[in-house]
Structure formats: structure tokens, C-alpha cells
JSON list of C-alpha atoms and ligand atoms in Angstrom, two decimals:
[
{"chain": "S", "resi": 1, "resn": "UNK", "atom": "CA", "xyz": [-121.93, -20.25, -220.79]},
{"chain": "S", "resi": 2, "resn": "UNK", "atom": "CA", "xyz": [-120.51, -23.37, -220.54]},
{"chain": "S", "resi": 3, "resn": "UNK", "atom": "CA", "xyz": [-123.71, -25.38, -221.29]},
{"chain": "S", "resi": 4, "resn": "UNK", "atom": "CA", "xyz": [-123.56, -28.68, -222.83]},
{"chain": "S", "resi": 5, "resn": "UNK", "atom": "CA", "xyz": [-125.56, -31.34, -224.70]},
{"chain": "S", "resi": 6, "resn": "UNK", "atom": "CA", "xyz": [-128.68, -31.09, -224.90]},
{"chain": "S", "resi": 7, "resn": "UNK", "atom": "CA", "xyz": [-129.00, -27.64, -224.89]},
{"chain": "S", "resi": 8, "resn": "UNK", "atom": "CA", "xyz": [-131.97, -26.37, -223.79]},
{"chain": "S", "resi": 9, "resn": "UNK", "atom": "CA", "xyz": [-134.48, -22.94, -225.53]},
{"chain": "S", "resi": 10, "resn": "UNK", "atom": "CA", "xyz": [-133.05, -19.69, -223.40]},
{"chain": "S", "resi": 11, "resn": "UNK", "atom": "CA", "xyz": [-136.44, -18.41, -222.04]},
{"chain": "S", "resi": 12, "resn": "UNK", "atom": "CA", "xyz": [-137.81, -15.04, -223.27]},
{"chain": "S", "resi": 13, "resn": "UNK", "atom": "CA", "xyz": [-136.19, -12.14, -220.44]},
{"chain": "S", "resi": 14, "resn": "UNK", "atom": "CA", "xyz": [-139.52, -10.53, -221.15]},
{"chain": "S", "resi": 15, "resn": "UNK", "atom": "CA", "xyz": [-143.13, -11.10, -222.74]},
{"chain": "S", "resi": 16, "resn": "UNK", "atom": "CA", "xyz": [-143.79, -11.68, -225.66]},
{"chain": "S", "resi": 17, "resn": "UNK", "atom": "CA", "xyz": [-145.82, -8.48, -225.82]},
{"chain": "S", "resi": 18, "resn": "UNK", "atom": "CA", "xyz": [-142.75, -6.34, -224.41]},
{"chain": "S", "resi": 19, "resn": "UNK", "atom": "CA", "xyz": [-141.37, -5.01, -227.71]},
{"chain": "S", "resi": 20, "resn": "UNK", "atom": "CA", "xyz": [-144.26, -3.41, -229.36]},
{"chain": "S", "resi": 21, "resn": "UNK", "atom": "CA", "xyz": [-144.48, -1.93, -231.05]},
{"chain": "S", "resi": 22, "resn": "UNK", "atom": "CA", "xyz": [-141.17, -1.98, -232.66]},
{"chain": "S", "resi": 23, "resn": "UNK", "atom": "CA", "xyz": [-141.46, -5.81, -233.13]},
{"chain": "S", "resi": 24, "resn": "UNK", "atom": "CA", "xyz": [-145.24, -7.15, -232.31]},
{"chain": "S", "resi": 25, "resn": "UNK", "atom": "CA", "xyz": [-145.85, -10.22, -230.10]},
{"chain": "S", "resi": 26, "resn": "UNK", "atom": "CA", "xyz": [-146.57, -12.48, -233.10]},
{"chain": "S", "resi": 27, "resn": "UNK", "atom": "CA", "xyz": [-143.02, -12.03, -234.57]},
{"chain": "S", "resi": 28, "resn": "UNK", "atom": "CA", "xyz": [-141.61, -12.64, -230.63]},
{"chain": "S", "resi": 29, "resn": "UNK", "atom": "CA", "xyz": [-143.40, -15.79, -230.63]},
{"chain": "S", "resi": 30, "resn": "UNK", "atom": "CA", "xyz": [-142.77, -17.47, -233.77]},
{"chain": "S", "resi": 31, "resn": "UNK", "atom": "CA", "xyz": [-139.23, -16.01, -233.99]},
{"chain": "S", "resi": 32, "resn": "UNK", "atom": "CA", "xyz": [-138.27, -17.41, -230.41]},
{"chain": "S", "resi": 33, "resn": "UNK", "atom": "CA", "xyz": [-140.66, -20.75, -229.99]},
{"chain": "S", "resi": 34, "resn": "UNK", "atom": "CA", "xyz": [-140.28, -21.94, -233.44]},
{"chain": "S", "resi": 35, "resn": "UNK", "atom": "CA", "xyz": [-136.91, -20.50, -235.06]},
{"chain": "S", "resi": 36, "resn": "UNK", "atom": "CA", "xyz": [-134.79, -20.27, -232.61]},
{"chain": "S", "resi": 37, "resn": "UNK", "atom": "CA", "xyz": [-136.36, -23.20, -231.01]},
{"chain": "S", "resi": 38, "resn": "UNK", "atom": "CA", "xyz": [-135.60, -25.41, -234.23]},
{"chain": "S", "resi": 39, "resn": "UNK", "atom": "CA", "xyz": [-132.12, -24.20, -233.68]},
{"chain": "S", "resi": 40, "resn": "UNK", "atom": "CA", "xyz": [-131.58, -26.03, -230.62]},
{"chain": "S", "resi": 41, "resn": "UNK", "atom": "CA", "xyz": [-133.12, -28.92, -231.78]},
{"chain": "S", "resi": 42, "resn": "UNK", "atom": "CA", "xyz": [-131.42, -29.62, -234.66]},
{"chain": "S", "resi": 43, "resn": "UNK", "atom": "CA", "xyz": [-128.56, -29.22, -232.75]},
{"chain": "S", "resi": 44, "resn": "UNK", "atom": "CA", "xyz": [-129.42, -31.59, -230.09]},
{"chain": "S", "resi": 45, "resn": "UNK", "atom": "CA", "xyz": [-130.53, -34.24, -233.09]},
{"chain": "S", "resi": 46, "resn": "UNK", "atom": "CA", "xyz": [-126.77, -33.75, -234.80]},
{"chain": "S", "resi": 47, "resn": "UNK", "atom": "CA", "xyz": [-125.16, -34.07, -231.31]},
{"chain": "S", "resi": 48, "resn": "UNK", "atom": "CA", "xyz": [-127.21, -37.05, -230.69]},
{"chain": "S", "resi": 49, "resn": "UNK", "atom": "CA", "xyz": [-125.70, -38.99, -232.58]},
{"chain": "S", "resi": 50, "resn": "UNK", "atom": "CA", "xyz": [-122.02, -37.77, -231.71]},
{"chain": "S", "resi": 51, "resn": "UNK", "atom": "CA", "xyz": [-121.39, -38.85, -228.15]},
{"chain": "S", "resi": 52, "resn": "UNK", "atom": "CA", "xyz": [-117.68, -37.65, -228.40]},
{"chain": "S", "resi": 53, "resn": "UNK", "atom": "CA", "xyz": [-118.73, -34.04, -228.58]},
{"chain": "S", "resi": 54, "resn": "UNK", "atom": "CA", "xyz": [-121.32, -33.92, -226.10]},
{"chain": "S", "resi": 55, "resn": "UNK", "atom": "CA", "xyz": [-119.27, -32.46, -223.65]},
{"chain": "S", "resi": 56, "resn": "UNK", "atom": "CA", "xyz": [-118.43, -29.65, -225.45]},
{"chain": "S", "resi": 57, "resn": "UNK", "atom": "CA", "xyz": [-120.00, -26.30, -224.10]},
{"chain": "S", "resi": 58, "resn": "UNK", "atom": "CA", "xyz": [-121.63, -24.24, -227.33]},
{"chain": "S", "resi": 59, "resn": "UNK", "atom": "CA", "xyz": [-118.76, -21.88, -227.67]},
{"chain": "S", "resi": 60, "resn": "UNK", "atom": "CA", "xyz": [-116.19, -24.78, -228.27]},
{"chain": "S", "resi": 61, "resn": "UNK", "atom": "CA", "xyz": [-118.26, -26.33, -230.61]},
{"chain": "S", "resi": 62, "resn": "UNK", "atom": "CA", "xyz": [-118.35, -23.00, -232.87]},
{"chain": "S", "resi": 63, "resn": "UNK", "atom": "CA", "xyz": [-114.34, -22.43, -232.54]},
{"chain": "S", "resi": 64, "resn": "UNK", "atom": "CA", "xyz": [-114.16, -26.13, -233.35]},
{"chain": "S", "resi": 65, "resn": "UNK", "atom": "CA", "xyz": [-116.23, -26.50, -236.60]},
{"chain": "S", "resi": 66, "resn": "UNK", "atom": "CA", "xyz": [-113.07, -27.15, -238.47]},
{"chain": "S", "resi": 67, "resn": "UNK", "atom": "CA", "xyz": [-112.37, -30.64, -236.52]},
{"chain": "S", "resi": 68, "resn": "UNK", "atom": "CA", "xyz": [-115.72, -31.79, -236.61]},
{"chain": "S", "resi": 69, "resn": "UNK", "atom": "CA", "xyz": [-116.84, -34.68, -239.88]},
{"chain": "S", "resi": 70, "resn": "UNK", "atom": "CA", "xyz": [-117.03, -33.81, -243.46]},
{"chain": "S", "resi": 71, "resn": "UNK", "atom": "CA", "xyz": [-120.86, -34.93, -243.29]},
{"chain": "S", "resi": 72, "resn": "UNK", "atom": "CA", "xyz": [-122.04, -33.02, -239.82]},
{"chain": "S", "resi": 73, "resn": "UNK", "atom": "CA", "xyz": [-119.76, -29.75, -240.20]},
{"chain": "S", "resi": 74, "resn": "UNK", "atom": "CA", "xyz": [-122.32, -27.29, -242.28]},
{"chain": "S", "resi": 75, "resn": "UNK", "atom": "CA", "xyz": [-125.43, -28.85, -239.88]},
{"chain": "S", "resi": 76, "resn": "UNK", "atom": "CA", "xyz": [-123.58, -28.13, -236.51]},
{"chain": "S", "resi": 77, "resn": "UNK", "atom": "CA", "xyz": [-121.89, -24.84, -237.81]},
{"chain": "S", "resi": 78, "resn": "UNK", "atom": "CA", "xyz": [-125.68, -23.12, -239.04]},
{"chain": "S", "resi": 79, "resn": "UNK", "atom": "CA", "xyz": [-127.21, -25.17, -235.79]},
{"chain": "S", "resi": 80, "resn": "UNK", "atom": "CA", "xyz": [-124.84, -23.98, -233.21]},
{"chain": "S", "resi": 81, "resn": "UNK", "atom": "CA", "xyz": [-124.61, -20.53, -234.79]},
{"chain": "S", "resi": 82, "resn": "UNK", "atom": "CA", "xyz": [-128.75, -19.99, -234.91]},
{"chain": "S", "resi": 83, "resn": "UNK", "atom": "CA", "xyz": [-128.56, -20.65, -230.81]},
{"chain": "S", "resi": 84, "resn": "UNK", "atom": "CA", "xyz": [-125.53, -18.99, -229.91]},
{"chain": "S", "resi": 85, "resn": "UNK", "atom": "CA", "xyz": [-127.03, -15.94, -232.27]},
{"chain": "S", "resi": 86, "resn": "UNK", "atom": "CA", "xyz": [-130.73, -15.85, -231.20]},
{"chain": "S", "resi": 87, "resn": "UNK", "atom": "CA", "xyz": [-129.37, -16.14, -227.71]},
{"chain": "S", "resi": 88, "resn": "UNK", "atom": "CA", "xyz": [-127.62, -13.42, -227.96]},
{"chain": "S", "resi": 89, "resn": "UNK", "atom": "CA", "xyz": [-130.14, -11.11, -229.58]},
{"chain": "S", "resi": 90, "resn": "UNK", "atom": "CA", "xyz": [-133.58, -12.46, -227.58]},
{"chain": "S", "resi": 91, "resn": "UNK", "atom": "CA", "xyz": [-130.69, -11.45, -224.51]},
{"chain": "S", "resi": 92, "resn": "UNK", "atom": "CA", "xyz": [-129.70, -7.66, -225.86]},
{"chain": "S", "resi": 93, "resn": "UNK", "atom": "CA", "xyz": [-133.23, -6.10, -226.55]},
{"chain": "S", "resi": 94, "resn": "UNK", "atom": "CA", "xyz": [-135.85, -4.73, -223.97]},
{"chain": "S", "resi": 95, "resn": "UNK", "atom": "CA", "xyz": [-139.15, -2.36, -224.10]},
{"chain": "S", "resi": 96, "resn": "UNK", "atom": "CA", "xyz": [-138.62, 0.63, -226.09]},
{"chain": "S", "resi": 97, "resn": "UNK", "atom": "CA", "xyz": [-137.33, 3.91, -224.41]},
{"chain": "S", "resi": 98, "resn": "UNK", "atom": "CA", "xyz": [-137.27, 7.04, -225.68]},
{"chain": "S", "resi": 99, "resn": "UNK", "atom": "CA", "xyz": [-133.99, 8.20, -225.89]},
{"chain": "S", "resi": 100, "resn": "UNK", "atom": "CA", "xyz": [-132.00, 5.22, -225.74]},
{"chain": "S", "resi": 101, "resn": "UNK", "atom": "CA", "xyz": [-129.12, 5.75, -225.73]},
{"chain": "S", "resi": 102, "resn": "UNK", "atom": "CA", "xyz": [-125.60, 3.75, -224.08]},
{"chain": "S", "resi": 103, "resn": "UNK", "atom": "CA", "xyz": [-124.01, 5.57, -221.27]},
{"chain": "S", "resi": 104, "resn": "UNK", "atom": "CA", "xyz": [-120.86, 4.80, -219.22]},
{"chain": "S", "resi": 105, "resn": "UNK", "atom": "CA", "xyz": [-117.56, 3.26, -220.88]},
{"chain": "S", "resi": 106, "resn": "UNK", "atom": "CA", "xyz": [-119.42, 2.15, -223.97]},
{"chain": "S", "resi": 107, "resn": "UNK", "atom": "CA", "xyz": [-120.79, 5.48, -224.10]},
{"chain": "S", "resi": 108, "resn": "UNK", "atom": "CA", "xyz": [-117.18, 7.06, -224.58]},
{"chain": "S", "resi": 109, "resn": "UNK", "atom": "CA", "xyz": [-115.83, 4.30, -226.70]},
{"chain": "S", "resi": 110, "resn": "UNK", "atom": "CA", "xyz": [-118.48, 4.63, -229.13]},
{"chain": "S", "resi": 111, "resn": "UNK", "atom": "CA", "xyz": [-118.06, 8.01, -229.53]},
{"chain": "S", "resi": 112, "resn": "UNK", "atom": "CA", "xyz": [-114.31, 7.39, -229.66]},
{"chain": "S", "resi": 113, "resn": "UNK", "atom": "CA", "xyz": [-114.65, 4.86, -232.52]},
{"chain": "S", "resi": 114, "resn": "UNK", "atom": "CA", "xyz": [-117.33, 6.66, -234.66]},
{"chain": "S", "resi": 115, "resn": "UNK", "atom": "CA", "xyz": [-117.17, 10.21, -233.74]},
{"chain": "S", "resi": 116, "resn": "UNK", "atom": "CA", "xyz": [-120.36, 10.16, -232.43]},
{"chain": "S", "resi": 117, "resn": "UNK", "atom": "CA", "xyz": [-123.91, 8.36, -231.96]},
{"chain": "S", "resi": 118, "resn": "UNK", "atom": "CA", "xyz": [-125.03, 9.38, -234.43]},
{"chain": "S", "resi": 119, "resn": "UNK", "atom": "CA", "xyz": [-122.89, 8.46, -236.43]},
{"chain": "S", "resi": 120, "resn": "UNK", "atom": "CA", "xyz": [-122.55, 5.12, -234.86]},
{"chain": "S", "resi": 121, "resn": "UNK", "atom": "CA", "xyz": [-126.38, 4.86, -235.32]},
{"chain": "S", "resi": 122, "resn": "UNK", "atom": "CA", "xyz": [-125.93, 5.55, -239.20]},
{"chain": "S", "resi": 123, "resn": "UNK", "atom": "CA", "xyz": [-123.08, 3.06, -240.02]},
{"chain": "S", "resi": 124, "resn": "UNK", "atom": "CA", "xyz": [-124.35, 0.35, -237.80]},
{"chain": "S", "resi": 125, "resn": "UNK", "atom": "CA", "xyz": [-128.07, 0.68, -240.37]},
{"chain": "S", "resi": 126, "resn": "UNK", "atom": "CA", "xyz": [-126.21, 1.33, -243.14]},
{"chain": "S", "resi": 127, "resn": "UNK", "atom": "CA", "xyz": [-124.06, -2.54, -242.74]},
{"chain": "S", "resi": 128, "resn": "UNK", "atom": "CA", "xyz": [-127.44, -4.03, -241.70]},
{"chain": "S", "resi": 129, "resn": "UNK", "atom": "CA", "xyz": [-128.95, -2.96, -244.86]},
{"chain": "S", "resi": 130, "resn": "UNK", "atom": "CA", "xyz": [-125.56, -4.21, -246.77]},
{"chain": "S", "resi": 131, "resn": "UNK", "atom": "CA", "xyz": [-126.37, -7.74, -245.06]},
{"chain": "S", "resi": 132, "resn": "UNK", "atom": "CA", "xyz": [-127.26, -9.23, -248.72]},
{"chain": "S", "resi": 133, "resn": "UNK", "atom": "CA", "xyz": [-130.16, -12.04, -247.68]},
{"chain": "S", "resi": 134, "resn": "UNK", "atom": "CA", "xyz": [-130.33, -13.49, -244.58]},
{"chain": "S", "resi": 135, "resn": "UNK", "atom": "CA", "xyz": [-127.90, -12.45, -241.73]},
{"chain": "S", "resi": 136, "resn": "UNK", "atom": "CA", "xyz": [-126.70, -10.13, -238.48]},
{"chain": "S", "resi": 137, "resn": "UNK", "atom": "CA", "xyz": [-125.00, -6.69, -237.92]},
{"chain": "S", "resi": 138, "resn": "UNK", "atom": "CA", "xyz": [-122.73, -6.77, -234.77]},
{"chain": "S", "resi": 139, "resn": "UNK", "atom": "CA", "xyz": [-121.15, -4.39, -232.95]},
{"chain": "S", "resi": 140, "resn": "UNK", "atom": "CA", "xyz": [-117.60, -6.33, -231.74]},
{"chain": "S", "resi": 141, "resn": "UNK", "atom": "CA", "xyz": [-114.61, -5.62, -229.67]},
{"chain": "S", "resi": 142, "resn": "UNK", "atom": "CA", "xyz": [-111.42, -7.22, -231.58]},
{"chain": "S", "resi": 143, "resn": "UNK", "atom": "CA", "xyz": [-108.20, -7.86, -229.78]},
{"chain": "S", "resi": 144, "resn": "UNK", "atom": "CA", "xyz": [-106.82, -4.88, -229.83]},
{"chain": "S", "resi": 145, "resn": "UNK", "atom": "CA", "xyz": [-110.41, -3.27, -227.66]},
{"chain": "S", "resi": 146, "resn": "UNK", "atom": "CA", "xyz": [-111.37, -1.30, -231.04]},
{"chain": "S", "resi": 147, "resn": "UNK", "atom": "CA", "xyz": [-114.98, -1.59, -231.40]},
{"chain": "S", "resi": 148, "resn": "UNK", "atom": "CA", "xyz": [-116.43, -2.32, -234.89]},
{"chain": "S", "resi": 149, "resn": "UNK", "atom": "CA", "xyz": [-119.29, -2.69, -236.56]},
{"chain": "S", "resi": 150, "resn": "UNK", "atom": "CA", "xyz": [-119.23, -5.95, -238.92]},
{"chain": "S", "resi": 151, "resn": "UNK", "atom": "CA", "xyz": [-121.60, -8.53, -240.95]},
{"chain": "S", "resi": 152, "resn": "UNK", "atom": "CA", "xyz": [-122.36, -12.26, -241.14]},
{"chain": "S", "resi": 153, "resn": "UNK", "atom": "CA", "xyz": [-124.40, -13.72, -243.54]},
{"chain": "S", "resi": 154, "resn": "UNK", "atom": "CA", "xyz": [-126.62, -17.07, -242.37]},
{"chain": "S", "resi": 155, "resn": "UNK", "atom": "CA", "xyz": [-125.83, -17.91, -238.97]},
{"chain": "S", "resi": 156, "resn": "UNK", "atom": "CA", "xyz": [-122.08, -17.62, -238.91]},
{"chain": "S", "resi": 157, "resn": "UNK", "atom": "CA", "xyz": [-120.95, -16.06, -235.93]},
{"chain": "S", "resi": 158, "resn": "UNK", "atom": "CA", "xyz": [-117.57, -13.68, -235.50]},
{"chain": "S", "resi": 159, "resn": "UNK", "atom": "CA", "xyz": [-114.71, -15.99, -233.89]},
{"chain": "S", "resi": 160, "resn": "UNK", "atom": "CA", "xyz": [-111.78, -14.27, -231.96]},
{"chain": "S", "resi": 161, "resn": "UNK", "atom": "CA", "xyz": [-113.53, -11.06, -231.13]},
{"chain": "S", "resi": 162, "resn": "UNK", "atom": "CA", "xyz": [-115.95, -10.21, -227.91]},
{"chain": "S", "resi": 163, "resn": "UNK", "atom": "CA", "xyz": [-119.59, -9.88, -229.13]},
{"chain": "S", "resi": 164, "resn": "UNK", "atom": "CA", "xyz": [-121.64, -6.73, -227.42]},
{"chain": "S", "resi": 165, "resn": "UNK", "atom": "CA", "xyz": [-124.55, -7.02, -229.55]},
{"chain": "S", "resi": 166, "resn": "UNK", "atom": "CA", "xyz": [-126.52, -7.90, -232.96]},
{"chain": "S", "resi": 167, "resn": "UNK", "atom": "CA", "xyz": [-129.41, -7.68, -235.30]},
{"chain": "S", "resi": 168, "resn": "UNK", "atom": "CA", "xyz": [-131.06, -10.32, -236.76]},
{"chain": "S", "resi": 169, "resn": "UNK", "atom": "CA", "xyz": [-132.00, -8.81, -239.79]},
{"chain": "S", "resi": 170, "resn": "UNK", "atom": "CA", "xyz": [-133.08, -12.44, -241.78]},
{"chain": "S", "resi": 171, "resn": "UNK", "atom": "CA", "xyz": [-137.06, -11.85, -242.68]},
{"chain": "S", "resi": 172, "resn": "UNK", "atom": "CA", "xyz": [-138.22, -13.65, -240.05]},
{"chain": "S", "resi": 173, "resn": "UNK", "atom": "CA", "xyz": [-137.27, -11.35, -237.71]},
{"chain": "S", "resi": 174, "resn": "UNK", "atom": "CA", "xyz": [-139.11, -8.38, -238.92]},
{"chain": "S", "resi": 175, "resn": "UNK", "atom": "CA", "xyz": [-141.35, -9.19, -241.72]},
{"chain": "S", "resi": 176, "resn": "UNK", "atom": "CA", "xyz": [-144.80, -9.64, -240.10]},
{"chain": "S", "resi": 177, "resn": "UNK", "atom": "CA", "xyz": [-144.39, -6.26, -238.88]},
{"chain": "S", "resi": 178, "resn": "UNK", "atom": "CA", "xyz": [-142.47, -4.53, -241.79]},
{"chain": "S", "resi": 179, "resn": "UNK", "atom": "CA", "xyz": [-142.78, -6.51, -244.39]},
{"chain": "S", "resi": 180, "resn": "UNK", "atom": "CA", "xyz": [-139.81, -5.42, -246.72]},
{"chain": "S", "resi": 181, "resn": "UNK", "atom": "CA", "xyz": [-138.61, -2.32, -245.22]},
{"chain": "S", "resi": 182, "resn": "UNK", "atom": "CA", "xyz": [-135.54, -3.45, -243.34]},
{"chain": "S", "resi": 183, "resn": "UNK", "atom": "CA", "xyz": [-134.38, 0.10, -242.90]},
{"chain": "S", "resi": 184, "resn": "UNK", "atom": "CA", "xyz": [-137.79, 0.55, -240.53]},
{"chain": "S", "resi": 185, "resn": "UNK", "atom": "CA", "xyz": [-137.04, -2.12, -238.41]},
{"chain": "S", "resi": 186, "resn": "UNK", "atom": "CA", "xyz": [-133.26, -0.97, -238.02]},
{"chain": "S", "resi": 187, "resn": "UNK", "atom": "CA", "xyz": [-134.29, 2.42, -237.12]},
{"chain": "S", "resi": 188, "resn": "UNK", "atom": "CA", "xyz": [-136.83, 0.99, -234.58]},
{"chain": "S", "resi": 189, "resn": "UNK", "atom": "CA", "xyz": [-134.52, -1.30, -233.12]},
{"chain": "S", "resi": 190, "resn": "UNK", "atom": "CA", "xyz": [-132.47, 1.49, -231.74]},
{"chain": "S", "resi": 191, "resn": "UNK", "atom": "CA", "xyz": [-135.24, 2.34, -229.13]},
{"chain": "S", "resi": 192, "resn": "UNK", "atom": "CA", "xyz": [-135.18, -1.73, -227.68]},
{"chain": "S", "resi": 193, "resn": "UNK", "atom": "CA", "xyz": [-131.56, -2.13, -227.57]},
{"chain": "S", "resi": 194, "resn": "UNK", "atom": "CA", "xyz": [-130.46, -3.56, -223.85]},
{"chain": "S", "resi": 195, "resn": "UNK", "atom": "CA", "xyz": [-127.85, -0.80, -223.51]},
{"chain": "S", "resi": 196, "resn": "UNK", "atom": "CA", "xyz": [-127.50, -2.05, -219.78]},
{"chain": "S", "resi": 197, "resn": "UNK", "atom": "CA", "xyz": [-126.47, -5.25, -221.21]},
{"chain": "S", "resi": 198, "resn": "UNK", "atom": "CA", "xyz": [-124.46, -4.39, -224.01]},
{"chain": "S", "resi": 199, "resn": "UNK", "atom": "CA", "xyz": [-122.78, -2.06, -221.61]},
{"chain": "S", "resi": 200, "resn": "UNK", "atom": "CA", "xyz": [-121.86, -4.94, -219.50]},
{"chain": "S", "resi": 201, "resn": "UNK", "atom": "CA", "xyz": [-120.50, -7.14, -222.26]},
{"chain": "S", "resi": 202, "resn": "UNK", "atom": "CA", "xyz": [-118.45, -4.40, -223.19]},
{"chain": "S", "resi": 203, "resn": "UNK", "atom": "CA", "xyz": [-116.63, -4.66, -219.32]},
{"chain": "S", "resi": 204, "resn": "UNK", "atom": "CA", "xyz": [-116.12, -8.35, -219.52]},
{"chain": "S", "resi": 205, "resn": "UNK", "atom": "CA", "xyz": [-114.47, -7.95, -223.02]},
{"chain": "S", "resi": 206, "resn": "UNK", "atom": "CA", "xyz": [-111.86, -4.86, -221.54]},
{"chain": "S", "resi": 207, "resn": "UNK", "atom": "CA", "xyz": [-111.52, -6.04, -218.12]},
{"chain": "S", "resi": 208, "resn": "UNK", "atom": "CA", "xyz": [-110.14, -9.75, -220.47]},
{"chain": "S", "resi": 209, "resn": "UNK", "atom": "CA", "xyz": [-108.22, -8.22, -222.63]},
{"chain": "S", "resi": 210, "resn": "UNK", "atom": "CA", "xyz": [-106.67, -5.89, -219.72]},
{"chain": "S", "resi": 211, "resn": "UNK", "atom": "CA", "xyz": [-105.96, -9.29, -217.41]},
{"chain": "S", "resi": 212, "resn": "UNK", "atom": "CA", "xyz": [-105.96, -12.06, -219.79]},
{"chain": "S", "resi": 213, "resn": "UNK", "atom": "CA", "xyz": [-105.95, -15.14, -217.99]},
{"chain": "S", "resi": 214, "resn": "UNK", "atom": "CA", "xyz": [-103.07, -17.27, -218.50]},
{"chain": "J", "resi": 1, "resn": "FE2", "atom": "FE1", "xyz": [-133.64, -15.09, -236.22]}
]
């Protein structure tokens, strides 16, 4: 948060080997050293030229796509969305648990929203497999601290909401491993999700929308 120009490749929380084997170490490694990576740079490349934005931290520059030139807007909006994205989902996974399950205030308000986990567990596959091409599942808080589940396509990221987590479900994120079966990886992912995290995310948005700064 609050990072500016250049912006730098978040480093892995974990090996590369850490996921498997719901996602192998070869799909880690190419998905974080070389896409996400080319993220950033292209970024940086854009910016470079632009010194009158290089002060902006990464979250401005996504709420601010509007303002920026005709001829740089679609380049820093698919740029700065593929970090602040990858970021966000290298950030929300860890080794695979049995049983993984949120606990806590999450916990509660998941159940609240969907019923139950299960159920939560079935809508949030069933959008991911709705994500026509290349894209990300989320699960959000909006301002009123409902939780949903909703889509992007490309690297567009959810503005005016509080992000708790996402799946990467482009092909590069799963297709060494499961080739075309996107439902495989969704179910797998379940068992990697950083619930600790997510859980945490979920406190900043509440405890901001219950105090909101003036
Ligand atoms: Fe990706």
C-alpha cells in the first residue's frame, strides 16, 4: 500500500513448491516470475515516460484511469490491474489443508450471505466458471458490508468495494496442471485459500466502513 513508481515484483510468501499439488511449482514460477512480473514492468515502462504520475501509489492510479491520456489509458488500466490482481492472489493462497475452511467473523458473514459454505463454495465455482475467457472471481465487501461474489474479465479490478480475495482463473494460471478443466482447479483451490488472510481483510473492510475516516 501506498507504493509508488517503479513498482517493484511482490516476492512469493512461500516456495514455489508450496501449493502442490493443487497448482505445481512450474505454474508458480512462470505465473509469478514471468506474468505477473511483465505486469510490473510494463507498468514501470508506461510510467516512465509520465513523470506527473509517478507519485501516485497503485491504488490511485486504478481509481484514476479515467484522467489519465487517450493513448496510455488501456496500457496502465490492464498494467496496473495485472499487479494490483496477482498481488492480491500470490498474497491470499497457502499449502493445502484439509478442511479449510474460514472461521471467525468471515465465518458468520459467509454463512449469513449464502446460507452456508457450501453453498458459498458452489456459487463462488459456479461465477468462476461463468468468467467467459480470461479473468477473476472475487469475493467483495460493498458499501453497505454485504459480501458478494462477482466477476472481471482481463485484469479489471472492482472499484468502490473492499477486496477479500480472488481467482485467477485466465489459463495461465492453471493450465500446465489442468489443462482445460477449470472446474478442477476451482475445486482445488478451496484447500489453498489464505483464510487467515482473507479473514483479516474482511476486519479492515468492517472496522472502515464502521469508523470511516473523515
Ligand atoms: Fe495471472
Amino acid at each position: 500500500m501506498g507504493e509508488k513508481y517503479p513498482f517493484t515484483l511482490t516476492p512469493l510468501p512461500y516456495s514455489y513448491n508450496a501449493l502442490e499439488p493443487n497448482i505445481g511449482s512450474e505454474t508458480v514460477r512462470i505465473h509469478h516470475d514471468k506474468h505477473f512480473k511483465k505486469y510490473v514492468d510494463n507498468l514501470n515502462e508506461i510510467l516512465s515516460q509520465y513523470p506527473q504520475y509517478q507519485s501516485w501509489s497503485l491504488e490511485k492510479i486504478i481509481l484514476s484511469i479515467d484522467s489519465l491520456p487517450d493513448n496510455i489509458k488501456t496500457g496502465v488500466k490492464n498494467n496496473a490491474g495485472g499487479v494490483y490482481n496477482h498481488r492480491l492472489y500470490f498474497d491470499i493462497m497457502r499449502e493445502p489443508k484439509e478442511d479449510n475452511d474460514p472461521s471467525g467473523s468471515l465465518r458468520d458473514a459467509i454463512i449469513r450471505s449464502f446460507d452456508s459454505l457450501g453453498n458459498f463454495y458452489k456459487v463462488f465455482k459456479e461465477s468462476a466458471m461463468k468468467v467467459f475467457g480470461s479473468g477473476y472471481a472475487w469475493l467483495i465487501v460493498d458499501k453497505n458490508k454485504e459480501l458478494k461474489i462477482v466477476t472481471t474479465p482481463n485484469q479489471d479490478v472492482p472499484t468502490n468495494v473492499f477486496h477479500i480475495l480472488l481467482i485467477d482463473v485466465w489459463e495461465h494460471a492453471y493450465y500446465l496442471d489442468y489443462q482445460n478443466r477449470r472446474d478442477e482447479y476451482v475445486t482445488n483451490w478451496n484447500s489453498i485459500i489464505d483464510w487467515d488472510k482473507a479473514e483479516k481483510n474482511y476486519e479492515v473492510a468492517i472496522n472502515y466502513l464502521n469508523n470511516p475516516k473523515a
